[in-house]
Amino acid sequence: MLTKKQLDLLEFIHKRVQRDGVPPSFDEMKEALDLRSKSGIHRLITALEERGFIRRLAHRARALEIVKLPQSLGGEATHGFTPRVIEGDRPTAAQPANAQPVEAALAFEVPLMGRIAAGVPIEAIAHASRNVSVPGGMISGKGEHYALEVKGDSMIEAGINDGDVVIIRETRTADNGDIVVALIEDEEATLKRFFRKGNAIALEAANPAYETRVFPDDQVKVQGRLVGLIRTY
């Protein structure tokens, strides 16, 4: 037996998949069901999966399968219903470090803007070279998002390794302790923890082999804040 909200969500997903070929976003689901937060959608999807109405396919960026429909939606009484699977385009080798199983059913394309130094600062952020597919759970807050490939080991104690791809939400402000993309004197870009100390900005590594660098606040511009990480094995 499904609750009204569970039935409404299942019907909404089914109609959108049949119409558009892709499942709706969490925001669209939340708006359609008039819920206050996406956590409510999370619980409804989990309940539908536990009851065997939908299935999520592991390690795929956009894969949500409707297994069956209740009679009220024409399921058991309708012959010839075939579950429809929405395949993702994320390479199966890429394993996001903070992926969330439910959110993995939704993905977004963000531009890969080149490399960022997690060590000695290197060149400023370049132009986009290609897009990467990012699980929806990493897209948080307002503003544009972009990806950068990490070069160096200064953030290894924060779980960020050389070769990882970090997902950045564009912003010009940061709170103390945030991991940010910092542009130094409009020439060098680096990935570090941000701390404001009076009229100075401290950029702190997460590796004792690197010293904290301190600059006058007018020499450092925050370009974005870390919101996710993708690691390829």
PDB file of C-alpha atoms in Angstrom:
ATOM      1  CA  MET A   1       0.000   0.000   0.000  1.00  0.00           C
ATOM      2  CA  LEU A   2       1.382   3.399  -1.005  1.00  0.00           C
ATOM      3  CA  THR A   3       0.716   6.692   0.710  1.00  0.00           C
ATOM      4  CA  LYS A   4      -0.734   9.521  -1.355  1.00  0.00           C
ATOM      5  CA  LYS A   5       2.638  11.290  -1.508  1.00  0.00           C
ATOM      6  CA  GLN A   6       4.411   8.096  -2.614  1.00  0.00           C
ATOM      7  CA  LEU A   7       1.782   7.518  -5.301  1.00  0.00           C
ATOM      8  CA  ASP A   8       1.963  11.140  -6.468  1.00  0.00           C
ATOM      9  CA  LEU A   9       5.750  10.967  -6.768  1.00  0.00           C
ATOM     10  CA  LEU A  10       5.705   7.657  -8.635  1.00  0.00           C
ATOM     11  CA  GLU A  11       3.142   9.041 -11.083  1.00  0.00           C
ATOM     12  CA  PHE A  12       5.166  12.233 -11.579  1.00  0.00           C
ATOM     13  CA  ILE A  13       8.403  10.321 -12.262  1.00  0.00           C
ATOM     14  CA  HIS A  14       6.645   7.926 -14.643  1.00  0.00           C
ATOM     15  CA  LYS A  15       5.042  10.721 -16.660  1.00  0.00           C
ATOM     16  CA  ARG A  16       8.281  12.689 -16.926  1.00  0.00           C
ATOM     17  CA  VAL A  17      10.306   9.653 -18.003  1.00  0.00           C
ATOM     18  CA  GLN A  18       7.714   8.757 -20.634  1.00  0.00           C
ATOM     19  CA  ARG A  19       7.532  12.356 -21.876  1.00  0.00           C
ATOM     20  CA  ASP A  20      11.163  13.519 -21.712  1.00  0.00           C
ATOM     21  CA  GLY A  21      13.212  10.324 -21.536  1.00  0.00           C
ATOM     22  CA  VAL A  22      14.897  11.490 -18.322  1.00  0.00           C
ATOM     23  CA  PRO A  23      13.736  11.553 -14.710  1.00  0.00           C
ATOM     24  CA  PRO A  24      12.838  14.890 -13.116  1.00  0.00           C
ATOM     25  CA  SER A  25      15.311  16.665 -10.846  1.00  0.00           C
ATOM     26  CA  PHE A  26      14.956  16.618  -7.086  1.00  0.00           C
ATOM     27  CA  ASP A  27      13.956  20.284  -7.202  1.00  0.00           C
ATOM     28  CA  GLU A  28      11.236  19.491  -9.732  1.00  0.00           C
ATOM     29  CA  MET A  29       9.992  16.615  -7.590  1.00  0.00           C
ATOM     30  CA  LYS A  30       9.984  18.820  -4.502  1.00  0.00           C
ATOM     31  CA  GLU A  31       8.033  21.534  -6.295  1.00  0.00           C
ATOM     32  CA  ALA A  32       5.556  19.098  -7.844  1.00  0.00           C
ATOM     33  CA  LEU A  33       4.747  17.567  -4.446  1.00  0.00           C
ATOM     34  CA  ASP A  34       4.884  20.910  -2.615  1.00  0.00           C
ATOM     35  CA  LEU A  35       7.496  19.714  -0.123  1.00  0.00           C
ATOM     36  CA  ARG A  36       9.762  22.013   1.851  1.00  0.00           C
ATOM     37  CA  SER A  37      13.027  20.137   1.314  1.00  0.00           C
ATOM     38  CA  LYS A  38      14.672  17.516  -0.865  1.00  0.00           C
ATOM     39  CA  SER A  39      15.096  15.255   2.169  1.00  0.00           C
ATOM     40  CA  GLY A  40      11.374  14.515   1.891  1.00  0.00           C
ATOM     41  CA  ILE A  41      11.905  13.367  -1.703  1.00  0.00           C
ATOM     42  CA  HIS A  42      14.819  11.219  -0.509  1.00  0.00           C
ATOM     43  CA  ARG A  43      12.544   9.427   1.952  1.00  0.00           C
ATOM     44  CA  LEU A  44       9.784   8.927  -0.621  1.00  0.00           C
ATOM     45  CA  ILE A  45      12.168   7.480  -3.210  1.00  0.00           C
ATOM     46  CA  THR A  46      13.658   5.147  -0.610  1.00  0.00           C
ATOM     47  CA  ALA A  47      10.159   3.984   0.347  1.00  0.00           C
ATOM     48  CA  LEU A  48       9.245   3.358  -3.306  1.00  0.00           C
ATOM     49  CA  GLU A  49      12.426   1.364  -3.797  1.00  0.00           C
ATOM     50  CA  GLU A  50      11.813  -0.709  -0.651  1.00  0.00           C
ATOM     51  CA  ARG A  51       8.321  -1.530  -1.950  1.00  0.00           C
ATOM     52  CA  GLY A  52       9.687  -2.623  -5.319  1.00  0.00           C
ATOM     53  CA  PHE A  53       8.206   0.127  -7.504  1.00  0.00           C
ATOM     54  CA  ILE A  54      11.498   1.728  -8.565  1.00  0.00           C
ATOM     55  CA  ARG A  55      15.108   0.646  -8.700  1.00  0.00           C
ATOM     56  CA  ARG A  56      18.351   2.579  -8.802  1.00  0.00           C
ATOM     57  CA  LEU A  57      21.239   1.110 -10.788  1.00  0.00           C
ATOM     58  CA  ALA A  58      24.605   1.358  -9.070  1.00  0.00           C
ATOM     59  CA  HIS A  59      27.560   3.330 -10.447  1.00  0.00           C
ATOM     60  CA  ARG A  60      25.605   5.091 -13.172  1.00  0.00           C
ATOM     61  CA  ALA A  61      25.054   8.819 -13.180  1.00  0.00           C
ATOM     62  CA  ARG A  62      21.484   8.826 -14.530  1.00  0.00           C
ATOM     63  CA  ALA A  63      19.831   5.447 -14.077  1.00  0.00           C
ATOM     64  CA  LEU A  64      16.364   5.257 -12.548  1.00  0.00           C
ATOM     65  CA  GLU A  65      14.147   2.313 -13.414  1.00  0.00           C
ATOM     66  CA  ILE A  66      10.411   2.065 -12.785  1.00  0.00           C
ATOM     67  CA  VAL A  67       9.911  -1.615 -12.057  1.00  0.00           C
ATOM     68  CA  LYS A  68       6.131  -1.652 -11.750  1.00  0.00           C
ATOM     69  CA  LEU A  69       3.089   0.571 -11.376  1.00  0.00           C
ATOM     70  CA  PRO A  70       0.148   0.085  -9.012  1.00  0.00           C
ATOM     71  CA  GLN A  71      -3.307  -0.620 -10.411  1.00  0.00           C
ATOM     72  CA  SER A  72      -4.390   2.952  -9.812  1.00  0.00           C
ATOM     73  CA  LEU A  73      -1.766   4.040 -12.366  1.00  0.00           C
ATOM     74  CA  GLY A  74      -2.609   1.292 -14.822  1.00  0.00           C
ATOM     75  CA  GLY A  75       0.154  -1.051 -13.762  1.00  0.00           C
ATOM     76  CA  GLU A  76      -1.132  -4.512 -13.011  1.00  0.00           C
ATOM     77  CA  ALA A  77      -4.260  -4.005 -15.099  1.00  0.00           C
ATOM     78  CA  THR A  78      -2.279  -2.863 -18.145  1.00  0.00           C
ATOM     79  CA  HIS A  79      -0.535  -5.509 -20.219  1.00  0.00           C
ATOM     80  CA  GLY A  80       2.690  -4.805 -22.006  1.00  0.00           C
ATOM     81  CA  PHE A  81       4.156  -2.289 -19.549  1.00  0.00           C
ATOM     82  CA  THR A  82       7.952  -2.328 -19.909  1.00  0.00           C
ATOM     83  CA  PRO A  83      10.277  -0.737 -17.362  1.00  0.00           C
ATOM     84  CA  ARG A  84      12.291   2.087 -18.891  1.00  0.00           C
ATOM     85  CA  VAL A  85      15.915   2.617 -17.853  1.00  0.00           C
ATOM     86  CA  ILE A  86      17.609   5.984 -18.171  1.00  0.00           C
ATOM     87  CA  GLU A  87      21.277   5.356 -18.869  1.00  0.00           C
ATOM     88  CA  GLY A  88      23.958   7.759 -17.726  1.00  0.00           C
ATOM     89  CA  ASP A  89      27.065   8.872 -19.609  1.00  0.00           C
ATOM     90  CA  ARG A  90      29.454   8.954 -16.668  1.00  0.00           C
ATOM     91  CA  PRO A  91      32.360   6.490 -17.111  1.00  0.00           C
ATOM     92  CA  THR A  92      31.898   3.611 -14.722  1.00  0.00           C
ATOM     93  CA  ALA A  93      35.499   3.975 -13.504  1.00  0.00           C
ATOM     94  CA  ALA A  94      34.854   7.381 -11.994  1.00  0.00           C
ATOM     95  CA  GLN A  95      33.795   7.026  -8.371  1.00  0.00           C
ATOM     96  CA  PRO A  96      32.737  10.295  -6.657  1.00  0.00           C
ATOM     97  CA  ALA A  97      34.126  10.403  -3.146  1.00  0.00           C
ATOM     98  CA  ASN A  98      30.952  11.827  -1.622  1.00  0.00           C
ATOM     99  CA  ALA A  99      28.375  10.316  -3.963  1.00  0.00           C
ATOM    100  CA  GLN A 100      24.922   9.725  -2.507  1.00  0.00           C
ATOM    101  CA  PRO A 101      23.030   6.736  -3.955  1.00  0.00           C
ATOM    102  CA  VAL A 102      19.690   8.495  -4.445  1.00  0.00           C
ATOM    103  CA  GLU A 103      21.180  11.657  -5.918  1.00  0.00           C
ATOM    104  CA  ALA A 104      23.229   9.550  -8.314  1.00  0.00           C
ATOM    105  CA  ALA A 105      20.066   9.131 -10.368  1.00  0.00           C
ATOM    106  CA  LEU A 106      20.403  12.778 -11.375  1.00  0.00           C
ATOM    107  CA  ALA A 107      23.472  14.298 -13.000  1.00  0.00           C
ATOM    108  CA  PHE A 108      24.639  17.612 -14.354  1.00  0.00           C
ATOM    109  CA  GLU A 109      27.287  18.650 -16.848  1.00  0.00           C
ATOM    110  CA  VAL A 110      29.823  21.199 -15.585  1.00  0.00           C
ATOM    111  CA  PRO A 111      32.845  22.632 -17.459  1.00  0.00           C
ATOM    112  CA  LEU A 112      36.342  21.342 -16.664  1.00  0.00           C
ATOM    113  CA  MET A 113      38.352  24.558 -16.408  1.00  0.00           C
ATOM    114  CA  GLY A 114      41.869  23.114 -16.343  1.00  0.00           C
ATOM    115  CA  ARG A 115      44.193  22.389 -13.423  1.00  0.00           C
ATOM    116  CA  ILE A 116      44.405  23.852  -9.941  1.00  0.00           C
ATOM    117  CA  ALA A 117      47.466  23.654  -7.711  1.00  0.00           C
ATOM    118  CA  ALA A 118      47.294  21.806  -4.425  1.00  0.00           C
ATOM    119  CA  GLY A 119      50.913  22.645  -3.726  1.00  0.00           C
ATOM    120  CA  VAL A 120      52.882  25.551  -5.118  1.00  0.00           C
ATOM    121  CA  PRO A 121      50.415  27.802  -7.018  1.00  0.00           C
ATOM    122  CA  ILE A 122      50.458  27.401 -10.782  1.00  0.00           C
ATOM    123  CA  GLU A 123      48.795  29.314 -13.602  1.00  0.00           C
ATOM    124  CA  ALA A 124      45.391  30.924 -13.167  1.00  0.00           C
ATOM    125  CA  ILE A 125      42.259  29.024 -14.188  1.00  0.00           C
ATOM    126  CA  ALA A 126      42.112  28.410 -17.932  1.00  0.00           C
ATOM    127  CA  HIS A 127      39.153  28.280 -20.288  1.00  0.00           C
ATOM    128  CA  ALA A 128      36.880  25.245 -20.281  1.00  0.00           C
ATOM    129  CA  SER A 129      38.360  22.278 -22.132  1.00  0.00           C
ATOM    130  CA  ARG A 130      35.416  19.865 -21.836  1.00  0.00           C
ATOM    131  CA  ASN A 131      32.473  18.989 -19.630  1.00  0.00           C
ATOM    132  CA  VAL A 132      32.333  16.393 -16.881  1.00  0.00           C
ATOM    133  CA  SER A 133      29.247  14.646 -15.532  1.00  0.00           C
ATOM    134  CA  VAL A 134      28.598  15.358 -11.845  1.00  0.00           C
ATOM    135  CA  PRO A 135      26.091  13.636  -9.502  1.00  0.00           C
ATOM    136  CA  GLY A 136      23.281  15.964  -8.527  1.00  0.00           C
ATOM    137  CA  GLY A 137      24.154  15.689  -4.841  1.00  0.00           C
ATOM    138  CA  MET A 138      27.320  17.713  -5.454  1.00  0.00           C
ATOM    139  CA  ILE A 139      25.465  20.658  -6.958  1.00  0.00           C
ATOM    140  CA  SER A 140      24.610  22.710  -3.903  1.00  0.00           C
ATOM    141  CA  GLY A 141      23.497  26.263  -3.330  1.00  0.00           C
ATOM    142  CA  LYS A 142      23.118  29.069  -5.833  1.00  0.00           C
ATOM    143  CA  GLY A 143      25.661  30.063  -8.478  1.00  0.00           C
ATOM    144  CA  GLU A 144      27.563  28.439 -11.305  1.00  0.00           C
ATOM    145  CA  HIS A 145      29.629  25.299 -10.802  1.00  0.00           C
ATOM    146  CA  TYR A 146      32.808  24.154 -12.522  1.00  0.00           C
ATOM    147  CA  ALA A 147      35.410  21.404 -12.207  1.00  0.00           C
ATOM    148  CA  LEU A 148      39.188  21.509 -11.821  1.00  0.00           C
ATOM    149  CA  GLU A 149      41.843  18.781 -11.928  1.00  0.00           C
ATOM    150  CA  VAL A 150      44.049  18.819  -8.840  1.00  0.00           C
ATOM    151  CA  LYS A 151      47.822  19.009  -9.259  1.00  0.00           C
ATOM    152  CA  GLY A 152      49.908  18.395  -6.146  1.00  0.00           C
ATOM    153  CA  ASP A 153      49.623  16.878  -2.672  1.00  0.00           C
ATOM    154  CA  SER A 154      49.200  19.820  -0.297  1.00  0.00           C
ATOM    155  CA  MET A 155      45.581  18.874   0.517  1.00  0.00           C
ATOM    156  CA  ILE A 156      46.017  15.132   1.053  1.00  0.00           C
ATOM    157  CA  GLU A 157      44.999  15.258   4.734  1.00  0.00           C
ATOM    158  CA  ALA A 158      41.689  16.767   3.582  1.00  0.00           C
ATOM    159  CA  GLY A 159      41.198  13.711   1.356  1.00  0.00           C
ATOM    160  CA  ILE A 160      42.182  15.505  -1.869  1.00  0.00           C
ATOM    161  CA  ASN A 161      44.833  13.703  -3.919  1.00  0.00           C
ATOM    162  CA  ASP A 162      46.886  14.543  -6.983  1.00  0.00           C
ATOM    163  CA  GLY A 163      44.759  13.808 -10.069  1.00  0.00           C
ATOM    164  CA  ASP A 164      41.378  14.186  -8.334  1.00  0.00           C
ATOM    165  CA  VAL A 165      38.709  16.361  -9.946  1.00  0.00           C
ATOM    166  CA  VAL A 166      37.174  18.877  -7.549  1.00  0.00           C
ATOM    167  CA  ILE A 167      33.748  20.447  -8.041  1.00  0.00           C
ATOM    168  CA  ILE A 168      33.664  24.156  -7.240  1.00  0.00           C
ATOM    169  CA  ARG A 169      30.685  26.433  -6.645  1.00  0.00           C
ATOM    170  CA  GLU A 170      31.498  29.909  -7.894  1.00  0.00           C
ATOM    171  CA  THR A 171      31.461  32.493  -5.113  1.00  0.00           C
ATOM    172  CA  ARG A 172      33.453  35.549  -4.103  1.00  0.00           C
ATOM    173  CA  THR A 173      33.141  35.004  -0.350  1.00  0.00           C
ATOM    174  CA  ALA A 174      34.206  32.280   2.067  1.00  0.00           C
ATOM    175  CA  ASP A 175      34.027  31.415   5.746  1.00  0.00           C
ATOM    176  CA  ASN A 176      37.050  30.521   7.822  1.00  0.00           C
ATOM    177  CA  GLY A 177      37.964  26.876   7.251  1.00  0.00           C
ATOM    178  CA  ASP A 178      36.374  26.621   3.795  1.00  0.00           C
ATOM    179  CA  ILE A 179      38.436  24.961   1.057  1.00  0.00           C
ATOM    180  CA  VAL A 180      38.524  27.507  -1.735  1.00  0.00           C
ATOM    181  CA  VAL A 181      40.001  28.315  -5.097  1.00  0.00           C
ATOM    182  CA  ALA A 182      42.084  31.414  -4.376  1.00  0.00           C
ATOM    183  CA  LEU A 183      43.507  33.687  -7.054  1.00  0.00           C
ATOM    184  CA  ILE A 184      46.714  35.342  -5.832  1.00  0.00           C
ATOM    185  CA  GLU A 185      47.670  38.730  -7.326  1.00  0.00           C
ATOM    186  CA  ASP A 186      45.520  37.894 -10.374  1.00  0.00           C
ATOM    187  CA  GLU A 187      48.201  35.481 -11.567  1.00  0.00           C
ATOM    188  CA  GLU A 188      48.282  32.258  -9.546  1.00  0.00           C
ATOM    189  CA  ALA A 189      45.445  29.943  -8.551  1.00  0.00           C
ATOM    190  CA  THR A 190      45.592  27.476  -5.694  1.00  0.00           C
ATOM    191  CA  LEU A 191      43.305  25.185  -3.681  1.00  0.00           C
ATOM    192  CA  LYS A 192      43.669  25.811   0.065  1.00  0.00           C
ATOM    193  CA  ARG A 193      41.790  26.347   3.318  1.00  0.00           C
ATOM    194  CA  PHE A 194      40.744  29.956   3.764  1.00  0.00           C
ATOM    195  CA  PHE A 195      41.229  31.981   6.954  1.00  0.00           C
ATOM    196  CA  ARG A 196      40.791  35.720   7.385  1.00  0.00           C
ATOM    197  CA  LYS A 197      43.027  37.304  10.006  1.00  0.00           C
ATOM    198  CA  GLY A 198      42.323  41.022  10.267  1.00  0.00           C
ATOM    199  CA  ASN A 199      43.444  42.616   7.023  1.00  0.00           C
ATOM    200  CA  ALA A 200      45.262  39.470   5.890  1.00  0.00           C
ATOM    201  CA  ILE A 201      44.252  36.199   4.259  1.00  0.00           C
ATOM    202  CA  ALA A 202      45.915  32.934   5.273  1.00  0.00           C
ATOM    203  CA  LEU A 203      45.894  30.069   2.770  1.00  0.00           C
ATOM    204  CA  GLU A 204      46.508  26.881   4.721  1.00  0.00           C
ATOM    205  CA  ALA A 205      47.550  23.517   3.287  1.00  0.00           C
ATOM    206  CA  ALA A 206      46.348  20.157   4.604  1.00  0.00           C
ATOM    207  CA  ASN A 207      49.839  18.702   4.548  1.00  0.00           C
ATOM    208  CA  PRO A 208      52.502  19.546   7.168  1.00  0.00           C
ATOM    209  CA  ALA A 209      55.139  19.661   4.435  1.00  0.00           C
ATOM    210  CA  TYR A 210      53.660  22.969   3.203  1.00  0.00           C
ATOM    211  CA  GLU A 211      53.734  26.234   5.111  1.00  0.00           C
ATOM    212  CA  THR A 212      50.679  28.448   5.497  1.00  0.00           C
ATOM    213  CA  ARG A 213      50.945  31.447   3.182  1.00  0.00           C
ATOM    214  CA  VAL A 214      49.676  34.842   4.330  1.00  0.00           C
ATOM    215  CA  PHE A 215      48.805  37.708   1.993  1.00  0.00           C
ATOM    216  CA  PRO A 216      47.263  41.173   2.312  1.00  0.00           C
ATOM    217  CA  ASP A 217      43.538  40.750   1.717  1.00  0.00           C
ATOM    218  CA  ASP A 218      43.681  42.856  -1.474  1.00  0.00           C
ATOM    219  CA  GLN A 219      46.033  40.306  -3.068  1.00  0.00           C
ATOM    220  CA  VAL A 220      43.698  37.321  -2.713  1.00  0.00           C
ATOM    221  CA  LYS A 221      40.416  36.838  -4.540  1.00  0.00           C
ATOM    222  CA  VAL A 222      38.147  33.901  -3.744  1.00  0.00           C
ATOM    223  CA  GLN A 223      36.991  32.266  -6.979  1.00  0.00           C
ATOM    224  CA  GLY A 224      34.878  29.474  -5.559  1.00  0.00           C
ATOM    225  CA  ARG A 225      34.295  26.979  -2.747  1.00  0.00           C
ATOM    226  CA  LEU A 226      34.800  23.209  -2.826  1.00  0.00           C
ATOM    227  CA  VAL A 227      31.492  21.271  -2.855  1.00  0.00           C
ATOM    228  CA  GLY A 228      32.507  17.844  -4.178  1.00  0.00           C
ATOM    229  CA  LEU A 229      35.233  15.558  -5.454  1.00  0.00           C
ATOM    230  CA  ILE A 230      35.463  12.862  -8.131  1.00  0.00           C
ATOM    231  CA  ARG A 231      38.209  10.243  -8.048  1.00  0.00           C
ATOM    232  CA  THR A 232      39.097   7.877 -10.873  1.00  0.00           C
ATOM    233  CA  TYR A 233      40.600   4.517  -9.905  1.00  0.00           C
TER     234      TYR A 233
END
